CSV table of C-alpha atoms and ligand atoms in Angstrom, one decimal:
chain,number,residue,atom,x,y,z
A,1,UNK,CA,10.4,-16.3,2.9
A,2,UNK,CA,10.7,-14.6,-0.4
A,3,UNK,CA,9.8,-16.7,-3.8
A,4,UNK,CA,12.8,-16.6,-6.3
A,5,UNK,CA,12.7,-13.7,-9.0
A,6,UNK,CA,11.0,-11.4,-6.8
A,7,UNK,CA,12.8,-8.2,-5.6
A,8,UNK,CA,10.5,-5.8,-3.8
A,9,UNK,CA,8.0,-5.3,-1.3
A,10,UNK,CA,6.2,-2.0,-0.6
A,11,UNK,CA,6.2,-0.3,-4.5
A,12,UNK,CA,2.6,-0.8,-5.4
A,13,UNK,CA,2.5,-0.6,-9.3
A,14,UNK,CA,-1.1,1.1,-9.4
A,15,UNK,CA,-0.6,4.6,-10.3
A,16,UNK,CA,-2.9,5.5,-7.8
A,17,UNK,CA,-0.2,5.2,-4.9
A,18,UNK,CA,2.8,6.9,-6.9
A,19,UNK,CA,4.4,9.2,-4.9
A,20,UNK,CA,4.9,11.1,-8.7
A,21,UNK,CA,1.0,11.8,-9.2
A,22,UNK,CA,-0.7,14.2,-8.3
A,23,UNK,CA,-3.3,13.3,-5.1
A,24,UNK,CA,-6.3,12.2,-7.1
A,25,UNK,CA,-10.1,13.0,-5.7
A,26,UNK,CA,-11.3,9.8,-7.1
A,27,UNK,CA,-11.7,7.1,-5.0
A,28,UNK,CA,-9.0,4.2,-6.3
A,29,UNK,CA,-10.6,1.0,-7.3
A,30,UNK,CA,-11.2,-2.2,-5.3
A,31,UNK,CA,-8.3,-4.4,-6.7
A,32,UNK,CA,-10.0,-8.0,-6.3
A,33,UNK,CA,-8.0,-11.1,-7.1
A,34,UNK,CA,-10.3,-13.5,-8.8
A,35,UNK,CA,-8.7,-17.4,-8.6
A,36,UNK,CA,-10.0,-19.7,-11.2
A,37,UNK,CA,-9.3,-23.2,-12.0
A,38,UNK,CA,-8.6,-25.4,-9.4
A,39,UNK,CA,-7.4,-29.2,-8.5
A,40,UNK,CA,-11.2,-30.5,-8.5
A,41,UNK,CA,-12.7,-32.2,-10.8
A,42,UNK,CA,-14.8,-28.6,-12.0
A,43,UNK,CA,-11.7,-27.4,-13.2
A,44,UNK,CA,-13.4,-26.4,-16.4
A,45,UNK,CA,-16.4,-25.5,-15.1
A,46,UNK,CA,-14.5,-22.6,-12.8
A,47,UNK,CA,-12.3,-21.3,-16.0
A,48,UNK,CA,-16.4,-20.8,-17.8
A,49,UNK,CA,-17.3,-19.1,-14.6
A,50,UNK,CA,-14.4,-16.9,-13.9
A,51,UNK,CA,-14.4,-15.5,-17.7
A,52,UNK,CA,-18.2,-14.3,-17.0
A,53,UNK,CA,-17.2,-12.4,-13.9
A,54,UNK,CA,-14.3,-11.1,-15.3
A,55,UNK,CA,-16.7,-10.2,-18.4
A,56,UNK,CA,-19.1,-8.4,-15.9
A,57,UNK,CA,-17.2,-6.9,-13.2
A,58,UNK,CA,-17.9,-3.5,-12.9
A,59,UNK,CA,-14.8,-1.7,-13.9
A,60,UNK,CA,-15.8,1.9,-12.8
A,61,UNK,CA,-15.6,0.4,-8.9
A,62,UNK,CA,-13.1,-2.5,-9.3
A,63,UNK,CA,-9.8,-3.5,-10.7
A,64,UNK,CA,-9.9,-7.1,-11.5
A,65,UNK,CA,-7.1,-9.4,-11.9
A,66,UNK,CA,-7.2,-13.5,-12.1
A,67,UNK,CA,-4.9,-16.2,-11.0
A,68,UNK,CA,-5.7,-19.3,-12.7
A,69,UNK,CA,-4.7,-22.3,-11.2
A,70,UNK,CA,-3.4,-25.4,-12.4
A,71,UNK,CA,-4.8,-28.8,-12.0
A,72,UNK,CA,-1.4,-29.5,-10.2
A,73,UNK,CA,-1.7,-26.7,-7.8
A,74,UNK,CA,0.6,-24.1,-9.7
A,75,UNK,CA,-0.6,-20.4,-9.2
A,76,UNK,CA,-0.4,-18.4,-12.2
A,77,UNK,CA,-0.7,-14.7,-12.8
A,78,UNK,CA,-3.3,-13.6,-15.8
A,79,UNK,CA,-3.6,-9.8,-14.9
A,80,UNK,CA,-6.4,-8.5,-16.8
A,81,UNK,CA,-5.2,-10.7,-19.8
A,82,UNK,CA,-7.0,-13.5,-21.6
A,83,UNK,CA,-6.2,-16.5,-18.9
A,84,UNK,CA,-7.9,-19.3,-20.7
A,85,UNK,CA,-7.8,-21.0,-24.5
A,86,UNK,CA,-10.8,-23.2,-26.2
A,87,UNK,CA,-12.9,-21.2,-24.4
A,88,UNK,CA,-15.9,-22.1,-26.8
A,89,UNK,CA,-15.7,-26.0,-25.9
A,90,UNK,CA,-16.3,-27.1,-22.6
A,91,UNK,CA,-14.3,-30.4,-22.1
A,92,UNK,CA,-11.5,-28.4,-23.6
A,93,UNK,CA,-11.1,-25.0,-22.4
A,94,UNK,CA,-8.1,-24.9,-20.5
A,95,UNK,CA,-5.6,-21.9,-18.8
A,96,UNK,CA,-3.0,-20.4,-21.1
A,97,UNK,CA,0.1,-22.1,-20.2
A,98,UNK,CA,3.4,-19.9,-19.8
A,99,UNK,CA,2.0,-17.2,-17.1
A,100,UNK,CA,4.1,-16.2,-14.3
A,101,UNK,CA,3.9,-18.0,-11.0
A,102,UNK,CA,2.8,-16.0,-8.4
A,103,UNK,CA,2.2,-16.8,-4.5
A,104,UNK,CA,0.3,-15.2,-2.2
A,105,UNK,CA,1.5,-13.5,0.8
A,106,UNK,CA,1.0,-10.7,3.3
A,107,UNK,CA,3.4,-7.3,3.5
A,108,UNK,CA,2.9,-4.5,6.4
A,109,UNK,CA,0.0,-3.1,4.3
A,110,UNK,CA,-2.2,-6.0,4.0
A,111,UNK,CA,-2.4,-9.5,1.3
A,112,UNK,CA,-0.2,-9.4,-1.9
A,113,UNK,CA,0.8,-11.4,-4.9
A,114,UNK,CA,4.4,-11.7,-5.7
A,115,UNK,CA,4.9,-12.3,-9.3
A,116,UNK,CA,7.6,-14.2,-10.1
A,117,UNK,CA,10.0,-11.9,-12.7
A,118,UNK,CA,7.9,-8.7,-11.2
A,119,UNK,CA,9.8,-6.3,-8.9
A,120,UNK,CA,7.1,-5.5,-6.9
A,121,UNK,CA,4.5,-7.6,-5.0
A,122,UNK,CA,0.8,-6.8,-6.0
A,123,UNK,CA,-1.6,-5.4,-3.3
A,124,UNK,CA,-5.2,-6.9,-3.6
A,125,UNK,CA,-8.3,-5.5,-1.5
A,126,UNK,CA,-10.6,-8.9,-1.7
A,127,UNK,CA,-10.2,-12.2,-3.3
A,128,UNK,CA,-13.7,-13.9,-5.1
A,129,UNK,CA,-12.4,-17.5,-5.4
A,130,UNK,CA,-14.1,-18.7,-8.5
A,131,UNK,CA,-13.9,-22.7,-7.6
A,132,UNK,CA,-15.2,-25.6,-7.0
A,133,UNK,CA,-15.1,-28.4,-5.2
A,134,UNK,CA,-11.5,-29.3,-3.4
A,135,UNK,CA,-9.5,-26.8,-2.1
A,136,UNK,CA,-12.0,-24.4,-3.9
A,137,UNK,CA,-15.4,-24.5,-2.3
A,138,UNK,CA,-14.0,-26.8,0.5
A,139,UNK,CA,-12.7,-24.1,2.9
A,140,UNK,CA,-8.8,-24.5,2.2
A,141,UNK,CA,-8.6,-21.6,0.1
A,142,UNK,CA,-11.2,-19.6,2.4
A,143,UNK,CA,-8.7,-20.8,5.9
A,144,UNK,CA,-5.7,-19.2,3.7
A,145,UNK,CA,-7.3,-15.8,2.8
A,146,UNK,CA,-8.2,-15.5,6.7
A,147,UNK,CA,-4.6,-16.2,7.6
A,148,UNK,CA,-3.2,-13.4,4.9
A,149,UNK,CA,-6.2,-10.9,6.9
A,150,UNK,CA,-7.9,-10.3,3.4
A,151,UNK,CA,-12.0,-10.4,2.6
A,152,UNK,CA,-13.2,-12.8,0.2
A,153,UNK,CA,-16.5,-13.5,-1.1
A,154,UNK,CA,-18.9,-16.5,0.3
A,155,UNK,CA,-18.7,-18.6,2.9
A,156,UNK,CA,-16.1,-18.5,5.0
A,157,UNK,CA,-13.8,-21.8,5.8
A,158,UNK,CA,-15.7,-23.3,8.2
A,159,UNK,CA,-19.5,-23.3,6.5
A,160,UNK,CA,-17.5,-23.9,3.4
A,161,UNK,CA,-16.1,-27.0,5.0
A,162,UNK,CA,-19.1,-28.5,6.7
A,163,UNK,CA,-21.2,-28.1,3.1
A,164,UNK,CA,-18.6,-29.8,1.2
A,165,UNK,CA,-19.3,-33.1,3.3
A,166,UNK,CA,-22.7,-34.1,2.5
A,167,UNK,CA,-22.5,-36.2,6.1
A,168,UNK,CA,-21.8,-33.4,8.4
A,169,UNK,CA,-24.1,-31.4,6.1
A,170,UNK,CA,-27.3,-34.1,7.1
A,171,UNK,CA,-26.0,-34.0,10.8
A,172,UNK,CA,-26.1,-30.6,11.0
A,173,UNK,CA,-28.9,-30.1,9.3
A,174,UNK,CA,-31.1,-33.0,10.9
A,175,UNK,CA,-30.2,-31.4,14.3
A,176,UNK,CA,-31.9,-28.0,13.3
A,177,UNK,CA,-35.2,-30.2,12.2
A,178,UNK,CA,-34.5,-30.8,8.7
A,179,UNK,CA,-36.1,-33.3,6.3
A,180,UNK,CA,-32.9,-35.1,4.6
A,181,UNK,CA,-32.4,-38.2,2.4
A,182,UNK,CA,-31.9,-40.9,5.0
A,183,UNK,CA,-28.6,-42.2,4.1
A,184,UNK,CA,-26.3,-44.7,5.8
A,185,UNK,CA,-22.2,-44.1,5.6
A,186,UNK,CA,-19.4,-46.2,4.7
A,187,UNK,CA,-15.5,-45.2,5.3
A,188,UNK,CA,-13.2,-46.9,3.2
A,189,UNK,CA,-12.7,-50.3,4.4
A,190,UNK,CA,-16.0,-51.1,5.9
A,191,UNK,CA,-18.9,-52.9,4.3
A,192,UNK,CA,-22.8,-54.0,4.6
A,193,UNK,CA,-24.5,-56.8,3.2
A,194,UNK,CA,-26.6,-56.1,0.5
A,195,UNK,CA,-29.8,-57.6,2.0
A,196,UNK,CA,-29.4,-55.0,5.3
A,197,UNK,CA,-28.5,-52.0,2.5
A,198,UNK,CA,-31.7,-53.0,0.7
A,199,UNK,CA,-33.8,-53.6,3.9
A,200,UNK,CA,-32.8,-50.2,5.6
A,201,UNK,CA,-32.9,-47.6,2.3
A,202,UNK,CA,-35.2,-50.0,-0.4
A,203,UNK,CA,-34.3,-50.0,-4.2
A,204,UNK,CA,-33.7,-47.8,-5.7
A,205,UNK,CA,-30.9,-46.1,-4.2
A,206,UNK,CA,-27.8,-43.4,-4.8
A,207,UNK,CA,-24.3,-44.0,-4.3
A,208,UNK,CA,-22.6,-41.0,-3.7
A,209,UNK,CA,-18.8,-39.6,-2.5
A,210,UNK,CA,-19.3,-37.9,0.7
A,211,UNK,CA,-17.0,-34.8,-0.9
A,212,UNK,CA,-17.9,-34.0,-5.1
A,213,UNK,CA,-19.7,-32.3,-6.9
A,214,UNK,CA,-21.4,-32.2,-10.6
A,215,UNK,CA,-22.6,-35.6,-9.6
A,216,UNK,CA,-19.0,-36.7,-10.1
A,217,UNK,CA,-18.8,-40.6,-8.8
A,218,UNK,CA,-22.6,-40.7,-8.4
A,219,UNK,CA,-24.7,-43.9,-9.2
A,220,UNK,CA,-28.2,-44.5,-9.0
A,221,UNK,CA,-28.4,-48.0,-8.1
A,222,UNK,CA,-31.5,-50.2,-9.0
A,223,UNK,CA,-31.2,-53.9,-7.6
A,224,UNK,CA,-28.6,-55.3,-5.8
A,225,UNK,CA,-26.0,-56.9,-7.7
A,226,UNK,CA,-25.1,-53.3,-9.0
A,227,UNK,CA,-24.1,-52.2,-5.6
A,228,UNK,CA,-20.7,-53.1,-5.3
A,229,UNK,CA,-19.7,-51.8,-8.5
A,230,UNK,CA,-21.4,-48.3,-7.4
A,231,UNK,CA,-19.2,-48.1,-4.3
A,232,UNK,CA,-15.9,-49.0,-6.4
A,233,UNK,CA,-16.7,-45.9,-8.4
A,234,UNK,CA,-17.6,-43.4,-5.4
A,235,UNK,CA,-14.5,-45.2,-3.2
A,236,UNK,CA,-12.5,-44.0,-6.1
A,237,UNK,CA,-13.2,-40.1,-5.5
A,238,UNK,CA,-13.6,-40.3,-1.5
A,239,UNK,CA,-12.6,-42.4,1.9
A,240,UNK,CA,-16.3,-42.2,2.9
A,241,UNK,CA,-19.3,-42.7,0.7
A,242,UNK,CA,-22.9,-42.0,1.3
A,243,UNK,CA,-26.2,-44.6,0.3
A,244,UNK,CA,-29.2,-43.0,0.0
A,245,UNK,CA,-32.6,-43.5,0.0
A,246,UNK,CA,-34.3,-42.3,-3.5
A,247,UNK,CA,-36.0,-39.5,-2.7
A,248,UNK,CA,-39.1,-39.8,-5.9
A,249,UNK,CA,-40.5,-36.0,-6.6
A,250,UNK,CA,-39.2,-32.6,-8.6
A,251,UNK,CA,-35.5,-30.9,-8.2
A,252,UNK,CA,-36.2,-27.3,-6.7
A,253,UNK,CA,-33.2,-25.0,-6.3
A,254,UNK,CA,-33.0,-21.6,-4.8
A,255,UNK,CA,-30.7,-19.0,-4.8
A,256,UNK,CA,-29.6,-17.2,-1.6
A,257,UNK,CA,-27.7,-13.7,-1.8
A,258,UNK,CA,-26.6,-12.3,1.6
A,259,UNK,CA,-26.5,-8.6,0.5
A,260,UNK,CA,-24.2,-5.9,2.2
A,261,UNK,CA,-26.2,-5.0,4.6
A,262,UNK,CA,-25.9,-8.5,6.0
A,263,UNK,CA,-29.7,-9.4,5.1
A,264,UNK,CA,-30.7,-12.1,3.2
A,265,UNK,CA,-32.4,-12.3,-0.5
A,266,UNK,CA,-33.5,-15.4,-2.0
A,267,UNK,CA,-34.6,-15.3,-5.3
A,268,UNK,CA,-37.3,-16.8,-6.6
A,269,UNK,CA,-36.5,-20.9,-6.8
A,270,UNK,CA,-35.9,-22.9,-9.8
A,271,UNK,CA,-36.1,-26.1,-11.4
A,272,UNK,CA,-34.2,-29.2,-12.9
A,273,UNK,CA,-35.7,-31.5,-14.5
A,274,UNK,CA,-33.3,-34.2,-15.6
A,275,UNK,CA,-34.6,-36.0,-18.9
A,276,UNK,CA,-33.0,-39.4,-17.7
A,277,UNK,CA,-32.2,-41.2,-14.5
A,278,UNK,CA,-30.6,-38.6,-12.7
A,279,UNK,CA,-29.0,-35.3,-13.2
A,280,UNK,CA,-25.6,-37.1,-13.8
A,281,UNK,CA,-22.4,-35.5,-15.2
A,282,UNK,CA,-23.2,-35.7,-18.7
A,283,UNK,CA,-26.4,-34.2,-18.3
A,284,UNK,CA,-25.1,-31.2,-16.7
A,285,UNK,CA,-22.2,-30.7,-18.9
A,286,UNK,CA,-21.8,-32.8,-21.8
A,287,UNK,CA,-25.3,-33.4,-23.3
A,288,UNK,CA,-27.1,-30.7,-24.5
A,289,UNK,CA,-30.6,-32.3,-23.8
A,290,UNK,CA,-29.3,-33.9,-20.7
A,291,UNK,CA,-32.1,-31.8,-18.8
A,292,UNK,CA,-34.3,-28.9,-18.8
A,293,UNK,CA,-33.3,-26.2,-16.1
A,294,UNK,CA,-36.1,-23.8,-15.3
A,295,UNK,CA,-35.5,-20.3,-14.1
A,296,UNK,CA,-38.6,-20.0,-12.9
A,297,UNK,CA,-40.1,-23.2,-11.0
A,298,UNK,CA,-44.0,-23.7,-11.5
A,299,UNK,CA,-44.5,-23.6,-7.9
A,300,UNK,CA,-48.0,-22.1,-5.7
A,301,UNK,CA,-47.4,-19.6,-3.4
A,302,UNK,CA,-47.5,-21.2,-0.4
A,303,UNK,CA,-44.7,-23.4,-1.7
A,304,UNK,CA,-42.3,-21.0,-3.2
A,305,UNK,CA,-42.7,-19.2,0.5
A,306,UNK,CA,-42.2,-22.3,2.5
A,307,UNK,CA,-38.7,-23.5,0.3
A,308,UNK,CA,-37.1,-19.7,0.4
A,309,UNK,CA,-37.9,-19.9,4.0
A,310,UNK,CA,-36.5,-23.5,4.8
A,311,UNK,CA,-34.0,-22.0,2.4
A,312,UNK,CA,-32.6,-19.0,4.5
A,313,UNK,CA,-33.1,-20.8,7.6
A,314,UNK,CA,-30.4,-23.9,6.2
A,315,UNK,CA,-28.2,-20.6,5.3
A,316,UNK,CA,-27.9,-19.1,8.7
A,317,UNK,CA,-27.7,-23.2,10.4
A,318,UNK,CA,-24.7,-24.1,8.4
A,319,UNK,CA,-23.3,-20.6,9.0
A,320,UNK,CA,-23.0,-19.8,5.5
A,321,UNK,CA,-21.9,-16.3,4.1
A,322,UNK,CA,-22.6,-14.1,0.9
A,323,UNK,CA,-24.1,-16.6,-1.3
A,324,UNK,CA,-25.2,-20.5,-1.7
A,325,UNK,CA,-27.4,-22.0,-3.9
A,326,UNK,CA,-30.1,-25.1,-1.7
A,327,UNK,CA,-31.7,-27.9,-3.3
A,328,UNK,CA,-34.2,-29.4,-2.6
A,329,UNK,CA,-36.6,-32.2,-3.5
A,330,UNK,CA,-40.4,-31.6,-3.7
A,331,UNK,CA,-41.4,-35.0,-2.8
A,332,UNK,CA,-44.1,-36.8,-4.5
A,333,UNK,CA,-45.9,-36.6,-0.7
A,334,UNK,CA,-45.7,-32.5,-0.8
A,335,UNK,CA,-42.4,-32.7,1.2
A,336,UNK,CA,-39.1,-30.1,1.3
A,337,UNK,CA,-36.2,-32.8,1.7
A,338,UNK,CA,-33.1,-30.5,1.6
A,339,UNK,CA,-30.4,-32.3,-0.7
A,340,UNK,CA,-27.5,-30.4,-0.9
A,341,UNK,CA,-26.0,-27.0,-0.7
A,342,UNK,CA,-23.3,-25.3,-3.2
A,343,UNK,CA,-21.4,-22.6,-1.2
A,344,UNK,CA,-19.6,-21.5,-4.7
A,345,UNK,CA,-22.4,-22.6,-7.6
A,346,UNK,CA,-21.9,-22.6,-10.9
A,347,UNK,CA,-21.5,-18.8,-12.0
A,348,UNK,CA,-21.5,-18.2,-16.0
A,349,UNK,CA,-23.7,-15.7,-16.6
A,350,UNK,CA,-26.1,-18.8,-18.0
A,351,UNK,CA,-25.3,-20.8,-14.9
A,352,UNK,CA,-28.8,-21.5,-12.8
A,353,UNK,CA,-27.8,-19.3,-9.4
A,354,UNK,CA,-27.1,-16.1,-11.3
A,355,UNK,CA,-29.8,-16.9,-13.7
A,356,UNK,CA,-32.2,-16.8,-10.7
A,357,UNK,CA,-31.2,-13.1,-9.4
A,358,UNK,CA,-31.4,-11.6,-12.7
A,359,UNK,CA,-35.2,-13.2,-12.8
A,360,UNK,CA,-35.6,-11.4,-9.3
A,361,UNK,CA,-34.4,-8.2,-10.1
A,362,UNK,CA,-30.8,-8.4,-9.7
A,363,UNK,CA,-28.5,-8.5,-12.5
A,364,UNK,CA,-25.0,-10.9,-13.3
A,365,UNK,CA,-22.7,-7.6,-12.5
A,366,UNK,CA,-24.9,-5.9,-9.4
A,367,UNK,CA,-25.1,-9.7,-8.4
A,368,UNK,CA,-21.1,-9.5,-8.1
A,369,UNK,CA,-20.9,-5.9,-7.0
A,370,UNK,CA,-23.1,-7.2,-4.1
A,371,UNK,CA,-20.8,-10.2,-3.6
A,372,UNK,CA,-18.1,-8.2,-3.2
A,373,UNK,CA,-19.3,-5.5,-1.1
A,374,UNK,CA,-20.8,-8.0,0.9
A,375,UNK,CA,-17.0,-9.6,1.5
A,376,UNK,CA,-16.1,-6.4,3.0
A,377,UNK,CA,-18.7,-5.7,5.1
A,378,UNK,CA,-18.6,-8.6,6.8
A,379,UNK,CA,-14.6,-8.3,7.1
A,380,UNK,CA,-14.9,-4.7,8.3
A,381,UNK,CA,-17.2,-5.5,11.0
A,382,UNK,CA,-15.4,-8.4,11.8
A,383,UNK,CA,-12.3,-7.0,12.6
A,384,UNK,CA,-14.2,-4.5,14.6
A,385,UNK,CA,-15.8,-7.2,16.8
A,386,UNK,CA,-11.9,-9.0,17.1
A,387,UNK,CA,-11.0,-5.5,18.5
B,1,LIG,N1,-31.4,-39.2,-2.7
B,1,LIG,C1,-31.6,-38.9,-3.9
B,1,LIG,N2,-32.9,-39.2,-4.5
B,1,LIG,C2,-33.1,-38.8,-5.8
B,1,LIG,N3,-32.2,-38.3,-6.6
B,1,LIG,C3,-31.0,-38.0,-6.1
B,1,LIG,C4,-30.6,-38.3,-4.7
B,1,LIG,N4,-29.4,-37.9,-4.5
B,1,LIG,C5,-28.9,-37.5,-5.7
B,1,LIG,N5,-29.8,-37.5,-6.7
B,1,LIG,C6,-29.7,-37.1,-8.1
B,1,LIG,O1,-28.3,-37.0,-8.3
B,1,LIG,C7,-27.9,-35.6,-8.6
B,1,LIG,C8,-26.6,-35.3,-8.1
B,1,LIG,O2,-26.6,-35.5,-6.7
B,1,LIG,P1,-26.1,-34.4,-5.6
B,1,LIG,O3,-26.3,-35.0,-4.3
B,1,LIG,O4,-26.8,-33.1,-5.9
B,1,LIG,O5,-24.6,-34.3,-5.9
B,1,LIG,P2,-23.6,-33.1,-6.6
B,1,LIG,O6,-23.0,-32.4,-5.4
B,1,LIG,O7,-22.6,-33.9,-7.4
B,1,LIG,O8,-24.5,-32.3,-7.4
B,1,LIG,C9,-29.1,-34.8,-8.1
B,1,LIG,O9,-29.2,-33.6,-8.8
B,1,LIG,C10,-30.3,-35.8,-8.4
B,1,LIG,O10,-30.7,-35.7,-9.7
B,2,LIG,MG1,-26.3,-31.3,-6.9
């Protein structure tokens, strides 16, 4: 099927294939799509991201051009143009209404865009989805890019999937010897008493959606009588929540870059250190001295070893790709209890995960040169092994 408003299929517009030009010597740029925005409830946080890497991308090698995505679902077409407005407020930045939709497809010579009111579709080499959380970092968008037979950077749709769910991510992860928080797992429509919740994970404990992120839905719940309302609250983003136990001790995140070679680097690991109960929503976004982040976590030798190791090891379990950012929990008892892992983490240039690699020698645009070189390794030698 053909979207309205859209005439042609094989012109590319790049002067670089005009059959009027000259044969050029110079190798044509990657054209990578970059999709921002999103349905999730990181919306914002993706438009922040997607400006840095569209900031940073290094032009010489690639041609960048963004779809933004409305918190409906609508795909938009930016170009190279400014895509997003308030940019300097973060609860307000939003996409510049009035772009062209545009849907992505695949034509004889591999994925395109079609434009709407554009009279010829537009040829992309990789896509770097720049979301978060559903049908961003989820492994929708990855499963689509695999059915248009186009490389995209990070994880593909399945690790994408099974890191999304923080359940599957503790199976999973137990099975390979991990230390997790021990948790137990409602669906919608079941229920514990309070005294067996109390008895099995002790007070206090965390309420969480099995499927958000940016602590979004997240309680920290200190007697009893608060437990209901905690569930209401995480019921209201998922059909299945998790109750944890508290896990007492520091916040210890690293950084883990699969570079194009296909080995992995994981920088040196950092630190949160949230000035109140948890590091909640507003202390990530909204409040300013919501928590200290630390580049550069004080950590011996032996420790900062032991976590990139555990680190690289979670990578390869949950079958991740090109980049994901593990945290941990140092435990007051000298512990590693593996908390989550971010397939597609925050990525302003000031965002923790790039932050990290610039600290251990890489900077923001090799860090996305590498990203996207990675993508099409891993494509190239995948199609060679479907062969
Ligand atoms: N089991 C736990 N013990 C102690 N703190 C926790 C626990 N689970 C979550 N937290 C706190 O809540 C924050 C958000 O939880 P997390 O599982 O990382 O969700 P998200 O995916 O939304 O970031 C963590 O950074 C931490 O401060
Ligand atoms: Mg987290």
């Amino acid at each position: 099927m053909k979207p309205g408003g859209f005439a042609g299929w094989g012109n590319r517009p790049d002067a670089s294939s005009s059959t009027h030009q000259p044969p050029s010597m110079e190798k044509p740029r990657i054209r990578v799509l970059l999709l921002c925005g999103g349905q999730s409830t990181e919306h914002e946080i993706s438009l922040e991201s997607c400006r840095s890497v569209a900031a940073a991308v290094d032009r010489e090698r690639f041609q960048p051009f963004v779809v933004g995505i409305t918190r409906e679902g609508v795909w938009q077409y930016y170009g190279d143009e400014d895509f997003a407005d308030e940019v300097d407020d973060p609860t307000k930045i939003h996409l510049r209404p009035d772009a062209p939709l545009c849907y992505p497809g695949r034509s004889a010579q591999g994925a395109v865009l079609y434009v709407e009111g554009m009279d010829a579709a537009i040829p992309f080499d990789v896509a770097f989805p720049v979301l978060h959380g559903i049908h961003g970092e989820d492994g929708t968008v990855q499963g689509l890019f695999d059915m248009f037979g186009v490389p995209y950077v990070g994880c593909d749709y399945a690790s994408s999937a099974n890191c999304m769910d923080k359940d599957i991510t503790k199976i999973l992860l137990n099975s390979a010897g991990f230390r997790t928080a021990y948790a137990l797992v409602l669906r919608r429509g079941e229920s514990l008493t309070e005294d067996y919740v109390e008895e099995r994970l002790g007070m206090p404990l965390f309420v969480k959606p099995a499927r958000t992120g940016s602590s979004v839905g997240i309680s920290k719940v200190k007697t009893a009588a608060d437990l209901s309302a905690a569930l209401k609250e995480a019921f209201r983003y998922d059909d299945k929540v998790l109750l944890e136990e508290c896990i007492a001790g520091r916040e210890i995140e690293c950084g883990v870059l699969e570079m194009p070679d296909q080995t992995l680097f994981v920088a040196h690991p950092g630190e949160v250190v949230p000035h109140d109960e948890f590091y909640s929503y507003a202390a990530k976004y909204l409040n300013e001295d919501g928590a200290t982040v630390k580049v550069e976590a004080d950590l011996d030798e032996e420790e900062s070893e032991e976590v990139k190791r555990l680190a690289a090891k979670a990578f390869h379990v949950l079958g991740c790709k090109g980049m994901a950012r593990i945290d941990f929990f140092l435990s007051a008892q000298g512990d590693w209890v593996l908390n989550e892992v971010n397939t597609i983490p925050g990525f302003t240039s000031i965002s923790l995960y790039p932050q990290m690699m610039k600290n251990s020698g890489i900077p923001y645009a090799e860090l996305i040169t590498n990203l996207i070189e990675n993508a099409l390794t891993r494509h190239q030698n995948a199609s060679v092994l479907l062969k």
